[in-house]
PDB file of C-alpha atoms in Angstrom:
ATOM      1  CA  UNK A 164      87.164 130.992 127.870  1.00 92.00           C
ATOM      2  CA  UNK A 165      89.173 127.937 127.010  1.00 97.00           C
ATOM      3  CA  UNK A 166      88.629 125.704 123.970  1.00 97.00           C
ATOM      4  CA  UNK A 167      89.922 122.527 122.479  1.00 98.00           C
ATOM      5  CA  UNK A 168      89.107 120.194 119.621  1.00 97.00           C
ATOM      6  CA  UNK A 169      88.672 116.462 120.098  1.00 97.00           C
ATOM      7  CA  UNK A 170      88.834 113.614 117.573  1.00 95.00           C
ATOM      8  CA  UNK A 171      85.419 112.109 116.864  1.00 93.00           C
ATOM      9  CA  UNK A 172      85.750 108.903 118.906  1.00 93.00           C
ATOM     10  CA  UNK A 173      84.811 107.629 122.341  1.00 94.00           C
ATOM     11  CA  UNK A 174      88.543 107.303 122.932  1.00 94.00           C
ATOM     12  CA  UNK A 175      88.537 111.082 123.335  1.00 96.00           C
ATOM     13  CA  UNK A 176      86.489 110.908 126.556  1.00 97.00           C
ATOM     14  CA  UNK A 177      89.470 110.754 128.925  1.00 96.00           C
ATOM     15  CA  UNK A 178      90.898 113.905 127.322  1.00 98.00           C
ATOM     16  CA  UNK A 179      87.484 115.611 127.568  1.00 98.00           C
ATOM     17  CA  UNK A 180      87.152 114.755 131.267  1.00 97.00           C
ATOM     18  CA  UNK A 181      90.687 116.065 131.867  1.00 97.00           C
ATOM     19  CA  UNK A 182      89.840 119.265 129.932  1.00 98.00           C
ATOM     20  CA  UNK A 183      86.797 119.870 132.159  1.00 98.00           C
ATOM     21  CA  UNK A 184      88.583 118.816 135.361  1.00 98.00           C
ATOM     22  CA  UNK A 185      91.516 121.173 134.657  1.00 98.00           C
ATOM     23  CA  UNK A 186      89.067 124.053 133.991  1.00 98.00           C
ATOM     24  CA  UNK A 187      87.107 123.500 137.199  1.00 97.00           C
ATOM     25  CA  UNK A 188      90.290 123.164 139.313  1.00 97.00           C
ATOM     26  CA  UNK A 189      91.993 126.208 137.716  1.00 96.00           C
ATOM     27  CA  UNK A 190      89.025 128.405 138.564  1.00 95.00           C
ATOM     28  CA  UNK A 191      88.479 126.968 142.037  1.00 95.00           C
ATOM     29  CA  UNK A 192      84.937 125.853 141.258  1.00 95.00           C
ATOM     30  CA  UNK A 193      82.949 123.174 143.113  1.00 94.00           C
ATOM     31  CA  UNK A 194      84.669 119.842 142.267  1.00 94.00           C
ATOM     32  CA  UNK A 195      81.258 118.202 141.854  1.00 93.00           C
ATOM     33  CA  UNK A 196      80.872 120.248 138.655  1.00 95.00           C
ATOM     34  CA  UNK A 197      83.404 117.900 137.069  1.00 96.00           C
ATOM     35  CA  UNK A 198      80.876 115.095 137.258  1.00 96.00           C
ATOM     36  CA  UNK A 199      77.786 116.999 136.122  1.00 96.00           C
ATOM     37  CA  UNK A 200      79.506 118.887 133.307  1.00 97.00           C
ATOM     38  CA  UNK A 201      81.533 115.800 132.403  1.00 98.00           C
ATOM     39  CA  UNK A 202      78.365 113.782 132.124  1.00 98.00           C
ATOM     40  CA  UNK A 203      76.688 116.401 129.931  1.00 98.00           C
ATOM     41  CA  UNK A 204      79.804 116.619 127.766  1.00 98.00           C
ATOM     42  CA  UNK A 205      80.043 112.800 127.386  1.00 98.00           C
ATOM     43  CA  UNK A 206      76.375 112.387 126.468  1.00 97.00           C
ATOM     44  CA  UNK A 207      76.402 115.172 123.895  1.00 97.00           C
ATOM     45  CA  UNK A 208      79.786 114.221 122.465  1.00 97.00           C
ATOM     46  CA  UNK A 209      79.032 110.498 122.110  1.00 95.00           C
ATOM     47  CA  UNK A 210      75.684 111.414 120.561  1.00 93.00           C
ATOM     48  CA  UNK A 211      77.522 113.302 117.831  1.00 93.00           C
ATOM     49  CA  UNK A 212      79.990 110.426 117.408  1.00 92.00           C
ATOM     50  CA  UNK A 213      77.249 107.772 117.179  1.00 87.00           C
ATOM     51  CA  UNK A 214      74.757 109.518 115.024  1.00 82.00           C
ATOM     52  CA  UNK A 215      76.929 111.796 112.879  1.00 76.00           C
ATOM     53  CA  UNK A 216      76.673 110.593 109.288  1.00 67.00           C
ATOM     54  CA  UNK A 217      80.221 110.324 108.074  1.00 61.00           C
ATOM     55  CA  UNK A 218      81.451 113.623 109.467  1.00 66.00           C
ATOM     56  CA  UNK A 219      85.210 113.526 109.930  1.00 78.00           C
ATOM     57  CA  UNK A 220      86.126 116.831 111.495  1.00 88.00           C
ATOM     58  CA  UNK A 221      87.094 117.180 115.120  1.00 93.00           C
ATOM     59  CA  UNK A 222      84.457 118.389 117.595  1.00 95.00           C
ATOM     60  CA  UNK A 223      85.132 121.702 119.325  1.00 97.00           C
ATOM     61  CA  UNK A 224      84.460 122.203 123.002  1.00 98.00           C
ATOM     62  CA  UNK A 225      84.676 125.507 124.835  1.00 98.00           C
ATOM     63  CA  UNK A 226      84.235 126.286 128.555  1.00 98.00           C
ATOM     64  CA  UNK A 227      83.580 129.602 130.174  1.00 97.00           C
ATOM     65  CA  UNK A 228      82.861 130.550 133.770  1.00 95.00           C
ATOM     66  CA  UNK A 229      80.725 133.568 134.478  1.00 92.00           C
ATOM     67  CA  UNK A 230      79.984 134.741 138.037  1.00 91.00           C
ATOM     68  CA  UNK A 231      76.801 132.732 138.301  1.00 94.00           C
ATOM     69  CA  UNK A 232      77.167 129.986 135.743  1.00 96.00           C
ATOM     70  CA  UNK A 233      79.410 127.636 133.808  1.00 97.00           C
ATOM     71  CA  UNK A 234      78.905 127.508 130.020  1.00 98.00           C
ATOM     72  CA  UNK A 235      79.895 124.567 127.856  1.00 98.00           C
ATOM     73  CA  UNK A 236      79.696 124.964 124.083  1.00 98.00           C
ATOM     74  CA  UNK A 237      80.030 122.012 121.721  1.00 97.00           C
ATOM     75  CA  UNK A 238      80.349 122.579 117.996  1.00 96.00           C
ATOM     76  CA  UNK A 239      80.103 119.991 115.220  1.00 94.00           C
ATOM     77  CA  UNK A 240      81.283 121.262 111.838  1.00 92.00           C
ATOM     78  CA  UNK A 241      80.012 120.244 108.386  1.00 88.00           C
ATOM     79  CA  UNK A 242      77.205 118.311 110.087  1.00 89.00           C
ATOM     80  CA  UNK A 243      73.569 117.512 109.368  1.00 89.00           C
ATOM     81  CA  UNK A 244      71.159 119.147 111.815  1.00 90.00           C
ATOM     82  CA  UNK A 245      70.011 117.288 114.906  1.00 90.00           C
ATOM     83  CA  UNK A 246      68.257 119.350 117.521  1.00 92.00           C
ATOM     84  CA  UNK A 247      69.124 117.620 120.788  1.00 91.00           C
ATOM     85  CA  UNK A 248      66.598 119.749 122.657  1.00 92.00           C
ATOM     86  CA  UNK A 249      63.879 117.877 120.762  1.00 88.00           C
ATOM     87  CA  UNK A 250      65.191 114.371 121.504  1.00 81.00           C
ATOM     88  CA  UNK A 251      62.476 112.046 122.712  1.00 76.00           C
ATOM     89  CA  UNK A 252      62.604 110.684 126.267  1.00 72.00           C
ATOM     90  CA  UNK A 253      64.039 107.235 126.783  1.00 72.00           C
ATOM     91  CA  UNK A 254      62.136 104.029 126.321  1.00 67.00           C
ATOM     92  CA  UNK A 255      63.666 101.236 128.339  1.00 62.00           C
ATOM     93  CA  UNK A 256      61.534  98.651 126.508  1.00 60.00           C
ATOM     94  CA  UNK A 257      62.970  99.354 123.063  1.00 57.00           C
ATOM     95  CA  UNK A 258      65.956  97.251 121.992  1.00 54.00           C
ATOM     96  CA  UNK A 259      69.135  99.247 121.374  1.00 49.00           C
ATOM     97  CA  UNK A 260      68.750  98.844 117.612  1.00 45.00           C
ATOM     98  CA  UNK A 261      65.377 100.581 117.730  1.00 51.00           C
ATOM     99  CA  UNK A 262      66.219 103.395 120.154  1.00 50.00           C
ATOM    100  CA  UNK A 263      66.057 106.857 118.727  1.00 52.00           C
ATOM    101  CA  UNK A 264      69.044 109.201 118.814  1.00 49.00           C
ATOM    102  CA  UNK A 265      69.434 110.971 122.114  1.00 58.00           C
ATOM    103  CA  UNK A 266      67.124 109.088 124.378  1.00 84.00           C
ATOM    104  CA  UNK A 267      68.478 108.405 127.805  1.00 90.00           C
ATOM    105  CA  UNK A 268      71.693 110.425 127.463  1.00 93.00           C
ATOM    106  CA  UNK A 269      69.990 113.653 126.389  1.00 94.00           C
ATOM    107  CA  UNK A 270      67.343 113.117 129.066  1.00 93.00           C
ATOM    108  CA  UNK A 271      70.150 113.022 131.659  1.00 95.00           C
ATOM    109  CA  UNK A 272      71.692 116.185 130.231  1.00 96.00           C
ATOM    110  CA  UNK A 273      68.376 118.002 130.639  1.00 95.00           C
ATOM    111  CA  UNK A 274      68.085 116.752 134.198  1.00 94.00           C
ATOM    112  CA  UNK A 275      71.547 117.682 135.449  1.00 95.00           C
ATOM    113  CA  UNK A 276      71.932 121.053 133.765  1.00 96.00           C
ATOM    114  CA  UNK A 277      69.936 124.261 133.866  1.00 97.00           C
ATOM    115  CA  UNK A 278      69.685 125.067 130.176  1.00 97.00           C
ATOM    116  CA  UNK A 279      70.263 123.304 126.876  1.00 97.00           C
ATOM    117  CA  UNK A 280      70.235 125.188 123.588  1.00 97.00           C
ATOM    118  CA  UNK A 281      70.739 124.172 119.975  1.00 97.00           C
ATOM    119  CA  UNK A 282      71.551 126.308 116.970  1.00 97.00           C
ATOM    120  CA  UNK A 283      72.275 125.290 113.375  1.00 96.00           C
ATOM    121  CA  UNK A 284      73.866 127.587 110.828  1.00 96.00           C
ATOM    122  CA  UNK A 285      76.353 127.171 107.957  1.00 94.00           C
ATOM    123  CA  UNK A 286      76.280 123.380 108.437  1.00 92.00           C
ATOM    124  CA  UNK A 287      77.506 123.775 111.998  1.00 94.00           C
ATOM    125  CA  UNK A 288      75.631 122.444 115.001  1.00 94.00           C
ATOM    126  CA  UNK A 289      76.205 124.462 118.154  1.00 97.00           C
ATOM    127  CA  UNK A 290      75.018 123.018 121.457  1.00 97.00           C
ATOM    128  CA  UNK A 291      75.179 125.227 124.537  1.00 98.00           C
ATOM    129  CA  UNK A 292      74.864 123.844 128.053  1.00 98.00           C
ATOM    130  CA  UNK A 293      74.471 126.082 131.087  1.00 98.00           C
ATOM    131  CA  UNK A 294      75.050 124.953 134.627  1.00 97.00           C
ATOM    132  CA  UNK A 295      74.258 127.485 137.344  1.00 96.00           C
ATOM    133  CA  UNK A 296      76.892 127.892 140.066  1.00 93.00           C
ATOM    134  CA  UNK A 297      75.902 127.749 143.701  1.00 81.00           C
ATOM    135  CA  UNK A 298      76.415 130.988 145.584  1.00 72.00           C
TER     136      UNK A 298
ATOM    137  CA  UNK B 211      90.085 104.153 134.817  1.00 89.00           C
ATOM    138  CA  UNK B 212      87.349 101.530 135.166  1.00 96.00           C
ATOM    139  CA  UNK B 213      87.406  98.034 136.561  1.00 96.00           C
ATOM    140  CA  UNK B 214      84.805  95.270 137.030  1.00 97.00           C
ATOM    141  CA  UNK B 215      85.453  92.274 139.270  1.00 95.00           C
ATOM    142  CA  UNK B 216      83.310  89.145 139.765  1.00 93.00           C
ATOM    143  CA  UNK B 217      83.600  87.440 143.145  1.00 90.00           C
ATOM    144  CA  UNK B 218      82.730  83.807 143.909  1.00 83.00           C
ATOM    145  CA  UNK B 219      79.718  84.800 146.018  1.00 85.00           C
ATOM    146  CA  UNK B 220      77.725  86.470 143.273  1.00 84.00           C
ATOM    147  CA  UNK B 221      78.910  90.019 143.845  1.00 95.00           C
ATOM    148  CA  UNK B 222      80.080  92.305 141.044  1.00 97.00           C
ATOM    149  CA  UNK B 223      82.372  95.116 142.180  1.00 97.00           C
ATOM    150  CA  UNK B 224      82.570  98.213 139.942  1.00 98.00           C
ATOM    151  CA  UNK B 225      85.276 100.854 140.371  1.00 98.00           C
ATOM    152  CA  UNK B 226      86.381 104.043 138.681  1.00 97.00           C
ATOM    153  CA  UNK B 227      84.527 105.588 135.744  1.00 97.00           C
ATOM    154  CA  UNK B 228      81.953 103.673 133.764  1.00 97.00           C
ATOM    155  CA  UNK B 229      81.658 105.777 130.600  1.00 97.00           C
ATOM    156  CA  UNK B 230      80.917 105.087 126.915  1.00 96.00           C
ATOM    157  CA  UNK B 231      84.481 103.976 126.315  1.00 96.00           C
ATOM    158  CA  UNK B 232      84.198 101.274 129.018  1.00 96.00           C
ATOM    159  CA  UNK B 233      80.581 100.180 128.649  1.00 96.00           C
ATOM    160  CA  UNK B 234      81.348  97.354 126.208  1.00 95.00           C
ATOM    161  CA  UNK B 235      83.823  95.805 128.625  1.00 96.00           C
ATOM    162  CA  UNK B 236      81.248  96.026 131.419  1.00 96.00           C
ATOM    163  CA  UNK B 237      78.623  94.503 129.116  1.00 96.00           C
ATOM    164  CA  UNK B 238      80.875  91.556 128.262  1.00 96.00           C
ATOM    165  CA  UNK B 239      81.438  90.717 131.939  1.00 95.00           C
ATOM    166  CA  UNK B 240      77.821  91.340 132.945  1.00 96.00           C
ATOM    167  CA  UNK B 241      76.745  89.096 130.065  1.00 95.00           C
ATOM    168  CA  UNK B 242      78.373  86.114 131.751  1.00 94.00           C
ATOM    169  CA  UNK B 243      76.130  86.388 134.859  1.00 93.00           C
ATOM    170  CA  UNK B 244      73.548  83.630 135.246  1.00 92.00           C
ATOM    171  CA  UNK B 245      72.499  83.707 138.893  1.00 93.00           C
ATOM    172  CA  UNK B 246      71.203  86.168 141.548  1.00 94.00           C
ATOM    173  CA  UNK B 247      73.633  89.077 141.571  1.00 95.00           C
ATOM    174  CA  UNK B 248      74.517  92.004 143.783  1.00 96.00           C
ATOM    175  CA  UNK B 249      76.449  94.910 142.234  1.00 97.00           C
ATOM    176  CA  UNK B 250      78.633  96.829 144.669  1.00 97.00           C
ATOM    177  CA  UNK B 251      79.020 100.478 143.577  1.00 98.00           C
ATOM    178  CA  UNK B 252      81.052 101.670 146.570  1.00 97.00           C
ATOM    179  CA  UNK B 253      84.169 102.400 144.443  1.00 97.00           C
ATOM    180  CA  UNK B 254      82.373 103.677 141.356  1.00 98.00           C
ATOM    181  CA  UNK B 255      82.823 107.438 140.894  1.00 97.00           C
ATOM    182  CA  UNK B 256      81.014 108.106 137.626  1.00 97.00           C
ATOM    183  CA  UNK B 257      78.431 106.546 135.364  1.00 97.00           C
ATOM    184  CA  UNK B 258      76.853 107.750 132.126  1.00 97.00           C
ATOM    185  CA  UNK B 259      73.931 106.487 130.039  1.00 95.00           C
ATOM    186  CA  UNK B 260      76.182 103.935 128.363  1.00 95.00           C
ATOM    187  CA  UNK B 261      76.854 102.305 131.711  1.00 96.00           C
ATOM    188  CA  UNK B 262      73.200 102.521 132.711  1.00 95.00           C
ATOM    189  CA  UNK B 263      72.219 100.750 129.514  1.00 93.00           C
ATOM    190  CA  UNK B 264      74.580  97.846 130.226  1.00 95.00           C
ATOM    191  CA  UNK B 265      73.012  97.481 133.694  1.00 95.00           C
ATOM    192  CA  UNK B 266      69.448  97.722 132.333  1.00 93.00           C
ATOM    193  CA  UNK B 267      70.160  94.970 129.796  1.00 93.00           C
ATOM    194  CA  UNK B 268      71.600  92.783 132.573  1.00 95.00           C
ATOM    195  CA  UNK B 269      68.659  93.433 134.847  1.00 94.00           C
ATOM    196  CA  UNK B 270      66.170  92.478 132.096  1.00 93.00           C
ATOM    197  CA  UNK B 271      68.023  89.253 131.258  1.00 95.00           C
ATOM    198  CA  UNK B 272      68.360  88.114 134.883  1.00 95.00           C
ATOM    199  CA  UNK B 273      64.851  89.236 135.751  1.00 94.00           C
ATOM    200  CA  UNK B 274      63.420  87.138 132.920  1.00 94.00           C
ATOM    201  CA  UNK B 275      65.375  84.149 134.276  1.00 95.00           C
ATOM    202  CA  UNK B 276      63.899  84.721 137.730  1.00 96.00           C
ATOM    203  CA  UNK B 277      67.113  85.989 139.302  1.00 96.00           C
ATOM    204  CA  UNK B 278      67.445  89.006 141.649  1.00 95.00           C
ATOM    205  CA  UNK B 279      69.699  91.882 140.524  1.00 96.00           C
ATOM    206  CA  UNK B 280      70.501  94.279 143.380  1.00 96.00           C
ATOM    207  CA  UNK B 281      72.531  97.486 143.292  1.00 97.00           C
ATOM    208  CA  UNK B 282      74.132  98.480 146.612  1.00 97.00           C
ATOM    209  CA  UNK B 283      76.375 101.143 148.167  1.00 97.00           C
ATOM    210  CA  UNK B 284      75.904 103.868 145.559  1.00 98.00           C
ATOM    211  CA  UNK B 285      77.526 107.225 146.191  1.00 97.00           C
ATOM    212  CA  UNK B 286      74.967 110.066 146.220  1.00 96.00           C
ATOM    213  CA  UNK B 287      76.045 111.404 142.832  1.00 95.00           C
ATOM    214  CA  UNK B 288      75.682 107.955 141.282  1.00 97.00           C
ATOM    215  CA  UNK B 289      72.308 107.456 142.920  1.00 96.00           C
ATOM    216  CA  UNK B 290      71.227 110.800 141.494  1.00 95.00           C
ATOM    217  CA  UNK B 291      71.987 109.639 137.973  1.00 96.00           C
ATOM    218  CA  UNK B 292      69.787 106.556 138.490  1.00 95.00           C
ATOM    219  CA  UNK B 293      67.042 108.788 139.895  1.00 94.00           C
ATOM    220  CA  UNK B 294      67.267 111.305 137.018  1.00 93.00           C
ATOM    221  CA  UNK B 295      67.045 108.395 134.571  1.00 91.00           C
ATOM    222  CA  UNK B 296      63.910 107.074 136.326  1.00 88.00           C
ATOM    223  CA  UNK B 297      65.696 103.828 137.073  1.00 90.00           C
ATOM    224  CA  UNK B 298      65.089 103.983 140.797  1.00 89.00           C
ATOM    225  CA  UNK B 299      61.574 102.830 139.929  1.00 86.00           C
ATOM    226  CA  UNK B 300      62.736  99.913 137.771  1.00 88.00           C
ATOM    227  CA  UNK B 301      65.799  98.539 139.580  1.00 91.00           C
ATOM    228  CA  UNK B 302      66.314  97.189 143.103  1.00 91.00           C
ATOM    229  CA  UNK B 303      68.618  99.866 144.618  1.00 95.00           C
ATOM    230  CA  UNK B 304      69.621  99.869 148.282  1.00 89.00           C
TER     231      UNK B 304
END
């Protein structure tokens, strides 16, 4: 498993994509995983950045490759709970100011990955994403 | 790296990665469009919901003005993102 912490800003996205790309390359995994896992990571990370209420601490990401799956864990510390698995589906008719947290981005995460889990304990949100690896 | 280029014949060329860090720049350029537009995706490698939202807003604005808004030459992985989002039913994608 590898892990890294990223400052809470969209400016961290390049570093996040590099983190995922390096992991996929180093383990000789399917290069297309960079896009799917990168997309899931961006959507979940930017969701925490946009809707976190004043949290300042860096966001932790960890990647692990098991024989049949890639696991991405995202942790937000000292955070209020927001269960991403319960986010409502997107409404393209609602103006941006009225859209609910999650929406389109979380919908995409659910579509491109195989499992999305959320746990909240000790004021820490832990989001786990699982992407099955092709044989 | 992301880039967006307007040509004189009503074509918008996107290239690189259109993520949340670049969506505002895309939105600013797309916001200047006021005629039928084709968006060429042939050099775009990645798009997230932030980029999709900028395109949806542009589609709605041009559609209300009676202008066509076509998306062409999408790579399969980009097309998949539009499909997963359900936008293949809303937008004119070739």
